[in-house]
Tab-separated table of C-alpha atoms in Angstrom:
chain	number	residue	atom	x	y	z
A	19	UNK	CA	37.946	-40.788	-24.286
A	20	UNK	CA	39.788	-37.312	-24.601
A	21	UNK	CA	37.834	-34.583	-25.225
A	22	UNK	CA	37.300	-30.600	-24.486
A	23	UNK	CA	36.685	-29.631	-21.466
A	24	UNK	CA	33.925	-27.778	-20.619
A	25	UNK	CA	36.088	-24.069	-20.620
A	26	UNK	CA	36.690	-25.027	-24.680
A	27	UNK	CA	40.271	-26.112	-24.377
A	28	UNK	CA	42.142	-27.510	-26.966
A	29	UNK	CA	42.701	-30.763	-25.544
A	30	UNK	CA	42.391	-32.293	-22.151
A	31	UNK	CA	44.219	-34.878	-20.739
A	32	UNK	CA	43.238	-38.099	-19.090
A	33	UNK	CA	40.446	-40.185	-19.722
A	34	UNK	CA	37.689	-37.401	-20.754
A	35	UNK	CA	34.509	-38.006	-22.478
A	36	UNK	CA	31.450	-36.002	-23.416
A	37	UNK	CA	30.209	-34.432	-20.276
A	38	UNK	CA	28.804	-32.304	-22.903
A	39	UNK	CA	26.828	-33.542	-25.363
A	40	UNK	CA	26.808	-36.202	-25.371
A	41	UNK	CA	54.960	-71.298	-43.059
A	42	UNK	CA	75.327	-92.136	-57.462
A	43	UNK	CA	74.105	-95.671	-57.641
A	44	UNK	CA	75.706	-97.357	-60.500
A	45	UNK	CA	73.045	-100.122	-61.984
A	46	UNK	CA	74.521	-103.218	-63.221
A	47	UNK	CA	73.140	-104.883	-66.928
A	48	UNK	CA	72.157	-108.459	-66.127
A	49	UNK	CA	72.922	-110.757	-69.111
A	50	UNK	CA	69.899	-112.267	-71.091
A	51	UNK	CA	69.937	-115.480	-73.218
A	52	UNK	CA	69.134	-115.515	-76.738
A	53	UNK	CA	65.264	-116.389	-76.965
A	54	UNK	CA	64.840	-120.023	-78.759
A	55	UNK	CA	62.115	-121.298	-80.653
A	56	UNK	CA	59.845	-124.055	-78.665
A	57	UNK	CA	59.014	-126.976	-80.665
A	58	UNK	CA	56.820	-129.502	-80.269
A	59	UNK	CA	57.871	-132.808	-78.216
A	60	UNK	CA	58.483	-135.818	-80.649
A	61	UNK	CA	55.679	-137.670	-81.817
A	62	UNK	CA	53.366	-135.141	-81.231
A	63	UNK	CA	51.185	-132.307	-83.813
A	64	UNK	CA	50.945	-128.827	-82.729
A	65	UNK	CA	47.242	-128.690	-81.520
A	66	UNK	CA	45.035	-126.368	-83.421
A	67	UNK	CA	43.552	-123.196	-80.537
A	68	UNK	CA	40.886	-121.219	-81.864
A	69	UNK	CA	41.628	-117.745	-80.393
A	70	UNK	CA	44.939	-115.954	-79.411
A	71	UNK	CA	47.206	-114.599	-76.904
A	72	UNK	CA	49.903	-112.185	-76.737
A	73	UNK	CA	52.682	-114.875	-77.938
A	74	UNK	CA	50.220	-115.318	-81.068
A	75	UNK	CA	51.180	-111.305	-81.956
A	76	UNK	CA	54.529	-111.157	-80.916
A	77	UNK	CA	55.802	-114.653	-82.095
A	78	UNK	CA	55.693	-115.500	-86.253
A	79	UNK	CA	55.419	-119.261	-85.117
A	80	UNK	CA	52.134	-118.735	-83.632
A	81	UNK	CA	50.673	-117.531	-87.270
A	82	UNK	CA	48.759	-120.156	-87.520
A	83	UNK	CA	46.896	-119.441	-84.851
A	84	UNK	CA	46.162	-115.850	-85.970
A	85	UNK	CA	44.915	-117.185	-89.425
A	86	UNK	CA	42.955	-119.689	-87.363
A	87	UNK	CA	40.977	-116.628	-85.612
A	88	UNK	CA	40.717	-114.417	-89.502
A	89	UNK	CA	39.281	-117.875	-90.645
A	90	UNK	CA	36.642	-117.616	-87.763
A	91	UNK	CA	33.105	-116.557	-89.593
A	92	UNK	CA	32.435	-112.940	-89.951
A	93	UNK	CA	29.722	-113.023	-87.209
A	94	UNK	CA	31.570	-114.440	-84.888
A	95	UNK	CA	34.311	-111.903	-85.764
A	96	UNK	CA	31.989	-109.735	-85.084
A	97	UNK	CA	30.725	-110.776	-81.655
A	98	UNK	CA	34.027	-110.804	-80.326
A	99	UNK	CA	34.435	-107.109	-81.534
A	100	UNK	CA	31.456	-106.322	-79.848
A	101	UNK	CA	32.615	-108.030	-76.945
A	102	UNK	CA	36.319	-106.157	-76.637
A	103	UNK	CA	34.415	-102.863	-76.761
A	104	UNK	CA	31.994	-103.608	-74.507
A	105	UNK	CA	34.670	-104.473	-72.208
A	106	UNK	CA	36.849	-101.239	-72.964
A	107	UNK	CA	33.612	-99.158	-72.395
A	108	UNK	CA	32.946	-100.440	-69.062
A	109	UNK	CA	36.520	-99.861	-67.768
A	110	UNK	CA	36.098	-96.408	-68.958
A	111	UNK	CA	33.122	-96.273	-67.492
A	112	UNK	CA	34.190	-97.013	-64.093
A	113	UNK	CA	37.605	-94.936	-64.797
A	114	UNK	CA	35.154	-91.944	-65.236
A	115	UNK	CA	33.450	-92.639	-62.396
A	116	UNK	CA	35.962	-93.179	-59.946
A	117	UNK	CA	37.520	-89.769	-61.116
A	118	UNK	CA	34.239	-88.070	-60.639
A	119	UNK	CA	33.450	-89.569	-57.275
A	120	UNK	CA	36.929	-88.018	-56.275
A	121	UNK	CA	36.194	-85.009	-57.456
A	122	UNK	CA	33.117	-84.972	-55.643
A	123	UNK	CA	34.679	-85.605	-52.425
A	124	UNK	CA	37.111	-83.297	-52.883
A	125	UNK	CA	34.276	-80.684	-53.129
A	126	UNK	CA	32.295	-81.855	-50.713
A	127	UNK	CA	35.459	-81.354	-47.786
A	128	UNK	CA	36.336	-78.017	-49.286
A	129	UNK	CA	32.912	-77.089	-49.078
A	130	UNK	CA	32.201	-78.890	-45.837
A	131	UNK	CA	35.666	-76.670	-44.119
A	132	UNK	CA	34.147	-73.667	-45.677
A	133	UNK	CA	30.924	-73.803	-44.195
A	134	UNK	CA	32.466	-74.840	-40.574
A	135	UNK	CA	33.918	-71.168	-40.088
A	136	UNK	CA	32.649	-67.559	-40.555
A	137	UNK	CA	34.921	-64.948	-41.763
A	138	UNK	CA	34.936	-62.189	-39.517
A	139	UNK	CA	35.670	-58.330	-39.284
A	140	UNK	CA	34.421	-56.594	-35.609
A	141	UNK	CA	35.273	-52.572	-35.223
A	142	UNK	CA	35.131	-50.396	-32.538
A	143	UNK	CA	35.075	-46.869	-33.016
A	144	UNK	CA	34.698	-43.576	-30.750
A	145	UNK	CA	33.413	-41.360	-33.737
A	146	UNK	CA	33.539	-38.400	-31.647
A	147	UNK	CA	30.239	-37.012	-30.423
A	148	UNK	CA	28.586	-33.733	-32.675
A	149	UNK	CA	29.919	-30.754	-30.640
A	150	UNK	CA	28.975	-27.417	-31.769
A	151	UNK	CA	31.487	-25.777	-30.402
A	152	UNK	CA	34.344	-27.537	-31.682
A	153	UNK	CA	38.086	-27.212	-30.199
A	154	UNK	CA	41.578	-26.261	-31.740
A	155	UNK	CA	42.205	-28.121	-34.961
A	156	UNK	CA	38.965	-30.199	-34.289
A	157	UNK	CA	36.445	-29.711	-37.201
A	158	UNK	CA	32.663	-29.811	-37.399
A	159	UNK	CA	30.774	-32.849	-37.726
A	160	UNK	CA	29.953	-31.875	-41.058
A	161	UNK	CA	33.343	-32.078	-42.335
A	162	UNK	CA	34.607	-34.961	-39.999
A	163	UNK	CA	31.078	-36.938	-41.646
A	164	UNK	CA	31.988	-37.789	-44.797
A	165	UNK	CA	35.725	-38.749	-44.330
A	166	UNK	CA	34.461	-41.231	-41.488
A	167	UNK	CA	32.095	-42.795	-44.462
A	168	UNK	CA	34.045	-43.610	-47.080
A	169	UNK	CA	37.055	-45.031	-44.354
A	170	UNK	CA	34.092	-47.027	-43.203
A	171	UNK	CA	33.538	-48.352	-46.383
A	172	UNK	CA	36.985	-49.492	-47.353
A	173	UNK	CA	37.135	-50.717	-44.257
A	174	UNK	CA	34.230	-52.989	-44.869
A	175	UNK	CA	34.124	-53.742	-48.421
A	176	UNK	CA	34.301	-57.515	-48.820
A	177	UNK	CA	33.901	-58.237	-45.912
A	178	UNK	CA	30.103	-59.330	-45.884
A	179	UNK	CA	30.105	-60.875	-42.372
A	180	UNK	CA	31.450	-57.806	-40.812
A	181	UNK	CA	29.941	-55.670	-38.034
A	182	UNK	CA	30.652	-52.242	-36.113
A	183	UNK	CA	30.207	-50.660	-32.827
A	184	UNK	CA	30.358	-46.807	-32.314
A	185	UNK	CA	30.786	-44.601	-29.059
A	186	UNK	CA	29.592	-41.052	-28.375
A	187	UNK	CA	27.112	-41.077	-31.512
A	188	UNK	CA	24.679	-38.739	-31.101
A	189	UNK	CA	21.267	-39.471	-33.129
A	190	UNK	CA	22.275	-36.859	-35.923
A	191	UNK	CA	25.272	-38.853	-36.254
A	192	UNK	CA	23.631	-42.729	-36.117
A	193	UNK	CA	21.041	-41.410	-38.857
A	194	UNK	CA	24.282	-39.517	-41.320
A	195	UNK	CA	26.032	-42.909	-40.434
A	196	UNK	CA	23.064	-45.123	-41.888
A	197	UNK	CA	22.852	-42.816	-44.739
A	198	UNK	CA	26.551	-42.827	-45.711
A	199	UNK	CA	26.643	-46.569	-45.580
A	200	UNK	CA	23.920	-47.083	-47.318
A	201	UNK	CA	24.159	-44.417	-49.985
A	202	UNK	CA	21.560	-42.504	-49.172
A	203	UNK	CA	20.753	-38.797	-48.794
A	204	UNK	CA	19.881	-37.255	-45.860
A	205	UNK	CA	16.645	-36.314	-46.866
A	206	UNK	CA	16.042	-40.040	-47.729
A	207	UNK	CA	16.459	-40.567	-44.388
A	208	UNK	CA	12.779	-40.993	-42.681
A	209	UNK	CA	12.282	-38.827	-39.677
A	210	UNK	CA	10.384	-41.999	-38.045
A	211	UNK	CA	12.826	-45.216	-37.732
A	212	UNK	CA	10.198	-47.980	-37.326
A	213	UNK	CA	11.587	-49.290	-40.155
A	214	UNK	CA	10.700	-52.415	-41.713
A	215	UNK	CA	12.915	-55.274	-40.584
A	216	UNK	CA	13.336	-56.287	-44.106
A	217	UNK	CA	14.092	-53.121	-45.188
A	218	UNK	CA	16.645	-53.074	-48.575
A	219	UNK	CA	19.055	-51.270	-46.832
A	220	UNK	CA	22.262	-52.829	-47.165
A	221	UNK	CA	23.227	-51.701	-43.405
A	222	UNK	CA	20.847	-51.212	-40.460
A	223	UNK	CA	21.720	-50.861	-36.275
A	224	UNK	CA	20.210	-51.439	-33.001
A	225	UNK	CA	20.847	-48.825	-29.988
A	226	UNK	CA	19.285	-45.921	-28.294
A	227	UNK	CA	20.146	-42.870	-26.549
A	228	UNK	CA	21.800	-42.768	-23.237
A	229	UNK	CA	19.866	-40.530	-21.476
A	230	UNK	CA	16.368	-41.488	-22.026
A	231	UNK	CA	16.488	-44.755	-24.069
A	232	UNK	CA	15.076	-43.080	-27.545
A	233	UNK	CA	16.703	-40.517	-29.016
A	234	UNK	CA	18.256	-38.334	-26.526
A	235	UNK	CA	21.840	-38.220	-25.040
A	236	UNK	CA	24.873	-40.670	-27.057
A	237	UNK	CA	24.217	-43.523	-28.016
A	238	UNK	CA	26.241	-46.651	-28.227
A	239	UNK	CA	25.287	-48.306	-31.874
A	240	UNK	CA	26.118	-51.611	-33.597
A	241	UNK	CA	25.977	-51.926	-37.591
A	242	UNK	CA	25.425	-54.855	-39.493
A	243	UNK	CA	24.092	-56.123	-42.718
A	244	UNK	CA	20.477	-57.398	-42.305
A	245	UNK	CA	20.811	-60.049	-45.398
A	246	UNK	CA	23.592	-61.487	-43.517
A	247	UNK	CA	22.768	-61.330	-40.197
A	248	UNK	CA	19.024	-62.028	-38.503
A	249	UNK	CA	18.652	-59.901	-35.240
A	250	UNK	CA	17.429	-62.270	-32.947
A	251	UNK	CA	16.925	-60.455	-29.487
A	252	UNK	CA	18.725	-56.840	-27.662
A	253	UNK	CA	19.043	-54.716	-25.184
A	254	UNK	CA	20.446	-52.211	-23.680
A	255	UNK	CA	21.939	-51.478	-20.171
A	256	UNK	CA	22.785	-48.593	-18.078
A	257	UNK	CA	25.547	-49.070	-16.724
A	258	UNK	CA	24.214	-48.209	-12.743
A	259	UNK	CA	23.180	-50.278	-10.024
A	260	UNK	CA	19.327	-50.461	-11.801
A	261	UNK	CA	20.685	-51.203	-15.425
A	262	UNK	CA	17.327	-51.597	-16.857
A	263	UNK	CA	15.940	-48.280	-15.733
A	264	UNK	CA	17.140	-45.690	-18.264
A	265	UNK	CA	19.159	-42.745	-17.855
A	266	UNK	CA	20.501	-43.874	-14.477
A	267	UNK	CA	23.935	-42.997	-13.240
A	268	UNK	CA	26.240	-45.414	-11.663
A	269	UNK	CA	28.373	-45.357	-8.587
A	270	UNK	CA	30.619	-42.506	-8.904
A	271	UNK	CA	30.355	-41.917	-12.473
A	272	UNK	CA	29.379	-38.085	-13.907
A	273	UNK	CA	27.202	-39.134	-16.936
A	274	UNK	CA	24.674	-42.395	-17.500
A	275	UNK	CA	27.179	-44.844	-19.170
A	276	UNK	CA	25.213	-47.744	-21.572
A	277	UNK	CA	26.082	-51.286	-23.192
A	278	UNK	CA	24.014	-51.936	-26.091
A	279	UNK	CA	24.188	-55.984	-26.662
A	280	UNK	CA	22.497	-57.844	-29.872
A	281	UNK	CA	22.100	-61.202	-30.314
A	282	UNK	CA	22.170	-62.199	-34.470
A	283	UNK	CA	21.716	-65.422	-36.549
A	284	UNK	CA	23.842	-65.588	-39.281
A	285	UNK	CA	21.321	-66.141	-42.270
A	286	UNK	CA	23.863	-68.473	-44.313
A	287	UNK	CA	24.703	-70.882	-41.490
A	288	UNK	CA	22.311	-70.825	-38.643
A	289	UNK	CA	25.499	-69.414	-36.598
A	290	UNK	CA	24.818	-67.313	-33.808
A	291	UNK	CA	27.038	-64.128	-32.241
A	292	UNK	CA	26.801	-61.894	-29.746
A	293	UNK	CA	27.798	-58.449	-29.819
A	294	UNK	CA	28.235	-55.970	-26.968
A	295	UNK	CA	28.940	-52.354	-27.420
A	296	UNK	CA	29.891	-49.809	-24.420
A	297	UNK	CA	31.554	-46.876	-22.978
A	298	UNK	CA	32.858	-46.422	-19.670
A	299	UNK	CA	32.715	-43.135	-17.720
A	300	UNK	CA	35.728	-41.212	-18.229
A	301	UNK	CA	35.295	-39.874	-14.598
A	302	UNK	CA	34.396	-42.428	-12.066
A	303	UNK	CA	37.156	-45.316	-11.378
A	304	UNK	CA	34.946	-46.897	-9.116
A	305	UNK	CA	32.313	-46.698	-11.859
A	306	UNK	CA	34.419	-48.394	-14.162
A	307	UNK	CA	35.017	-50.987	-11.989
A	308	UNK	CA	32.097	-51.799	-11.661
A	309	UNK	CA	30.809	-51.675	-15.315
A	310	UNK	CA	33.640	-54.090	-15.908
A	311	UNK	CA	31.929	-56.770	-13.215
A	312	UNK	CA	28.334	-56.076	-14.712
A	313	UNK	CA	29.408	-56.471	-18.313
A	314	UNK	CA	31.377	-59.659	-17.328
A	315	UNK	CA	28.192	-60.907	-15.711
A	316	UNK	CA	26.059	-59.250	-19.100
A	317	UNK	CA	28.003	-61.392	-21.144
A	318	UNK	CA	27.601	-64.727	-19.520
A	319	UNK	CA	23.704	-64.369	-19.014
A	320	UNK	CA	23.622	-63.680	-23.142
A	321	UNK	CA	25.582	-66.941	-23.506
A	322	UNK	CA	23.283	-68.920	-22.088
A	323	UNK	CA	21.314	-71.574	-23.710
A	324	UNK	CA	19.221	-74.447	-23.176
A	325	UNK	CA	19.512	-77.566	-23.518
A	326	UNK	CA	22.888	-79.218	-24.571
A	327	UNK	CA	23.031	-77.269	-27.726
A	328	UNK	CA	26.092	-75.038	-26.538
A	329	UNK	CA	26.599	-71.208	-26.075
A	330	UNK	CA	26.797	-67.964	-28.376
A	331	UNK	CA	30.101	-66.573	-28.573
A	332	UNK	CA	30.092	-62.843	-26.557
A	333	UNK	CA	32.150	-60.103	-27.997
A	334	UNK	CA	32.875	-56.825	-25.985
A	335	UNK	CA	33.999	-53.796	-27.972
A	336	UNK	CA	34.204	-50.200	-27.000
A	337	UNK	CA	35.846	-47.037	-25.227
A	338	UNK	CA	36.596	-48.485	-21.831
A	339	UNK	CA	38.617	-45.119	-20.799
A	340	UNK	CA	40.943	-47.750	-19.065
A	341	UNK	CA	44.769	-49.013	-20.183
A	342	UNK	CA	45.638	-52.253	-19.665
A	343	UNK	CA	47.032	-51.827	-16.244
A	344	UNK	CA	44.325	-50.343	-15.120
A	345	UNK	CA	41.541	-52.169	-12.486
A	346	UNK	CA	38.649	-52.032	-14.609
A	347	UNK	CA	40.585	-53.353	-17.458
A	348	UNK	CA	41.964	-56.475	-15.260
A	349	UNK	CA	38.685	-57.345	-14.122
A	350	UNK	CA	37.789	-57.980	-17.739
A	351	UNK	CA	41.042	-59.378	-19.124
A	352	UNK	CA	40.148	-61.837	-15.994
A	353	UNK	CA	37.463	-63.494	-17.548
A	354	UNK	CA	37.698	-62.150	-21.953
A	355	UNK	CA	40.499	-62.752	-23.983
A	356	UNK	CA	41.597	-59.625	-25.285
A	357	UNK	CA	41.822	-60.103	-29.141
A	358	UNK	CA	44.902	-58.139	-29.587
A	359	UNK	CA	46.811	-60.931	-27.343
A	360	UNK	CA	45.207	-63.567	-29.600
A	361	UNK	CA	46.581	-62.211	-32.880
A	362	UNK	CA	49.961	-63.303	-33.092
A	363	UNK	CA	52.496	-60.157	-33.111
A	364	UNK	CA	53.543	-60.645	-37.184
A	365	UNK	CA	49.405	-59.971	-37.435
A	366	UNK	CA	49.399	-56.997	-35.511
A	367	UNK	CA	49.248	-53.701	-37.932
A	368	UNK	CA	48.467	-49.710	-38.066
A	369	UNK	CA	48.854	-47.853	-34.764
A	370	UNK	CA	49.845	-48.501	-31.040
A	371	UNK	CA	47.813	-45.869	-29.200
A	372	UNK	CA	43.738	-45.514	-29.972
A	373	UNK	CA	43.310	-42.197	-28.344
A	374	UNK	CA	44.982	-39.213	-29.644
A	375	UNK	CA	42.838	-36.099	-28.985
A	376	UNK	CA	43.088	-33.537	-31.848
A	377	UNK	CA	46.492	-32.618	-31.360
A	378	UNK	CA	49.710	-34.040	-33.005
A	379	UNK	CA	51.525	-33.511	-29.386
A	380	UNK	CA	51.166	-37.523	-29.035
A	381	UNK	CA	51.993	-37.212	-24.979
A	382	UNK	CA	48.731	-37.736	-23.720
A	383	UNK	CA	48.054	-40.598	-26.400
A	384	UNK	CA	46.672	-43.790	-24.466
A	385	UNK	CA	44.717	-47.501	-25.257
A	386	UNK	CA	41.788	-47.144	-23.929
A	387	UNK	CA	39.484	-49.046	-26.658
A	388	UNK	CA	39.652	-52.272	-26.376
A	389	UNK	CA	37.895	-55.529	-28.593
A	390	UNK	CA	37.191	-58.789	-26.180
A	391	UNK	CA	35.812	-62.271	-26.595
A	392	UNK	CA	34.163	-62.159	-24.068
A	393	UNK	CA	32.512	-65.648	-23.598
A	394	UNK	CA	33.847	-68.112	-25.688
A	395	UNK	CA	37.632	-70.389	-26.635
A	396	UNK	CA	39.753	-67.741	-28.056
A	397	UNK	CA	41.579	-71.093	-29.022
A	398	UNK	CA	38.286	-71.959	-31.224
A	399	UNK	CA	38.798	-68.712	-33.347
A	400	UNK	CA	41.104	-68.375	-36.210
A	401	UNK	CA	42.627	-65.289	-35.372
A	402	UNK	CA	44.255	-63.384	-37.996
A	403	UNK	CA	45.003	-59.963	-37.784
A	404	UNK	CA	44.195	-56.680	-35.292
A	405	UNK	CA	44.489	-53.100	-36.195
A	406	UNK	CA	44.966	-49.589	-34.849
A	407	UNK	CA	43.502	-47.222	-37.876
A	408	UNK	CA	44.416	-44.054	-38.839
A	409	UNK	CA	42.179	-40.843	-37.908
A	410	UNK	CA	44.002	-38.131	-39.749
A	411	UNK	CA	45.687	-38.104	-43.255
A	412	UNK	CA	47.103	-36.029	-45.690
A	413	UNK	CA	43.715	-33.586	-45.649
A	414	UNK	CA	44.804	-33.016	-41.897
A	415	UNK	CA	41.578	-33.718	-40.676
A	416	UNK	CA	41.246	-35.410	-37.850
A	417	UNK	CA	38.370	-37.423	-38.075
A	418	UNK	CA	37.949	-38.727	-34.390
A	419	UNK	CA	40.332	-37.557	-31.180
A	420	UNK	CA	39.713	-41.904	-31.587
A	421	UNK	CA	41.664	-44.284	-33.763
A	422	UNK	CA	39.052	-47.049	-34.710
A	423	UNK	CA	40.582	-50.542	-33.708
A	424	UNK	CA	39.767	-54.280	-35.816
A	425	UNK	CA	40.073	-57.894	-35.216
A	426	UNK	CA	39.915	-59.900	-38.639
A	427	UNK	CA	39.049	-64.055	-37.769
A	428	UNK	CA	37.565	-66.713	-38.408
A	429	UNK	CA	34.892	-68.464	-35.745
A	430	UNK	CA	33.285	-71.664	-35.973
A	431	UNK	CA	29.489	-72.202	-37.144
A	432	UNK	CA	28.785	-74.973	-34.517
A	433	UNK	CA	25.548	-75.303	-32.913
A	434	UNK	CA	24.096	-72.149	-31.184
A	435	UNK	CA	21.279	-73.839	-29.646
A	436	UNK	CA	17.730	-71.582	-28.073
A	437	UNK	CA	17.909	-69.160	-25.393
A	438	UNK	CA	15.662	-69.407	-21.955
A	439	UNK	CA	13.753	-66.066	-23.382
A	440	UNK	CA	11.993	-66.361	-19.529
A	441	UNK	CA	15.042	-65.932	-17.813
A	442	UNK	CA	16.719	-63.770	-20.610
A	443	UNK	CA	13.712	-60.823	-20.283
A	444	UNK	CA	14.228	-61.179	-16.093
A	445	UNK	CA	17.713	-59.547	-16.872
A	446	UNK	CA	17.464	-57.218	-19.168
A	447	UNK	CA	13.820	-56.035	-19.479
A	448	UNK	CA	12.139	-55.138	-22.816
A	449	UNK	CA	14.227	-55.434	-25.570
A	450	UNK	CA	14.818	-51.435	-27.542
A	451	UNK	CA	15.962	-51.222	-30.835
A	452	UNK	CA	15.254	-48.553	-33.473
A	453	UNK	CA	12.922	-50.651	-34.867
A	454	UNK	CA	10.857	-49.849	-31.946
A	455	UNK	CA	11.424	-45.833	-32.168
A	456	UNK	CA	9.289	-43.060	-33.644
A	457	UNK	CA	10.861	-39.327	-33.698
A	458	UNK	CA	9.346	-37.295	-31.481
């Protein structure tokens, strides 16, 4: 990510970060032969039939027959009445059932394909850490706040199953963010976050700071809806050599780099997801480098399951400070699927570049925030559509030197089977969430 430098200028170049603060036939007639009355062979007498047919309607000759049957005694009349509309109820009967068994079918596929897939919506967005000493035409997080909420919300609305991932959120940020989505004041904000995990809140997140694993230092937050989705197990990793010791620095990186990954159930369908949230040093190619290898090797150790239930799928979003050519970002593409190659071009909409710094000079614009599967067929998902958004309009506030990227899609329920918890705490350590966190 782009941003000042620490001498205040207006816009650096280059992958910078926070080192700061964090689809004619013609028919011919055939001729017919004038009907002829039977009659009966010599020597014979018409014989008398007690009942009728169609001939004894159509045909005058067969009269007799038809005064035969009004001669019949009125209870037998009667029986026989009873008899044709017992016969015409039953065929209704089984009409009416045969349409309603149909129907029934019908409803039960429709509801059967509906409940096979999950519509999804995954963001990733560099919100721009809280600086206090803002550069040229960049405005105070105060100001940048509230226009970040309410495209957050359109973004979101109606889209129940959605989730979102944030960079370079600094805890006064995470805690405005959880307010503005949930329509809350600040003040209604508590100042200690052991919240209740069934907490009314129509959003909640997991994540903690970079540089001491509570509140200090950016942190690297994912969003979702608690009634939707059940947080089942996370964690978070420096990105280092000793990723479960916090506030470590890696390689040649200049700040401690994280990867906050939660595991949810989806409360409708039992379907389970895996989302991983990160941001690469915006110094240290090495560091990057290797980030990319330990997230690849993150991401298959949260698949993981036992028995022969089958595997989560792992998504990756975040500011990677790489472009696609770069070595870090090969590494990944080596073993994700980048979603914005999965959505067919026709489905791709919005904006090319995600960084843009605060400046409308658009030379030093780059991709460098990506959305991955990570673990997973990318030939399983429905993909649908992938976004660049806006982060300035007609106000001329810029709301993030980062344009916030999307992937809309559908992914299959399936069975998500039970993770080896033994061998899933041996990798990551203790699992931190806010739930967990009491401000000091």
């Amino acid at each position: 990510m782009g941003v000042p430098g620490e001498g205040g200028a207006t816009k650096t170049t280059g992958l910078q970060d926070t080192d700061r603060e964090s689809d004619k036939v013609t028919a011919t007639t055939p001729s017919i032969a004038a009907p002829t009355t039977p009659t009966s062979p010599a020597g014979t007498t018409p014989k008398t039939i007690v009942g009728f047919n169609h001939a004894d309607i159509v045909n005058p000759s067969n009269s007799a027959n038809l005064l035969a049957l009004l001669a019949l005694p009125t209870k037998t009349k009667l029986i026989l009445l009873l008899l044709v509309l017992l016969i015409i109820s039953l065929i209704a009967i089984m009409i009416a059932l045969a349409v309603l068994l149909a129907a029934t079918s019908s409803t039960a596929t429709v509801a059967a394909a509906a409940a096979s897939t999950i519509d999804m919506r995954l963001m990733t967005y560099n919100i721009r850490y809280a600086t206090t000493s803002p550069s040229t035409d960049e405005e105070l997080w105060s100001v940048r706040s509230p226009l970040l909420a309410s495209q957050l919300n359109l973004e979101t609305a109606g889209r129940e199953n959605g989730m979102m991932c944030f960079q370079e959120a600094l805890w006064e940020q995470v805690s405005d963010v959880y307010a503005n989505l949930n329509s809350l004041s600040s003040s209604s904000l508590p100042s200690s976050v052991a919240a209740d995990e069934n907490t009314a809140a129509e959003w909640d997140f997991v994540g903690v700071g970079r540089t001491d694993g509570a509140f200090s230092g950016e942190f690297s937050p994912i969003f979702y809806r608690p009634s939707i989705w059940s947080l089942r197990e996370n964690a978070t990793y420096w990105l280092s050599e000793n990723p479960t010791i916090a506030g470590t620095v890696g390689w040649d990186a200049a700040l401690p780099r994280i990867a906050t990954v939660a595991k949810f159930e989806h409360v409708g369908t039992k379907a389970g997801l895996v989302l991983m949230c990160t941001h690469f040093d915006h110094k240290g190619e090495t560091a990057r480098v290797e980030s990319a290898k330990l997230l690849v090797e993150i991401a298959g150790n949260w698949t993981s399951s036992s028995g022969d239930e089958g595997g989560y799928h792992v998504f990756l979003g975040g500011d990677l400070n790489v472009a696609p050519d770069d070595e870090a970002y090969l590494v990944l593409a080596g073993d994700m699927t980048d979603v914005k190659d999965a959505v067919a071009e026709g489905s791709r909409a919005g904006n090319e570049n995600t960084y843009t710094g605060f400046t409308a000079n658009t030379s030093d614009d780059k991709v460098i925030d990506h959305l991955f599967l990570a673990v997973g067929d990318a030939d399983e998902i429905g993909w649908r559509s992938y976004a660049v958004l806006g982060n300035k309009f007609d106000d001329e506030v810029w709301i993030s030197d980062h344009r916030g990227v999307v992937v809309d899609f559908s992914m299959p329920v399936g069975s998500t089977g039970n993770r080896d918890s033994t061998t899933l705490k041996a990798v990551i350590g203790p699992p931190m969430s806010r739930h967990t966190l009491t401000a000091g």
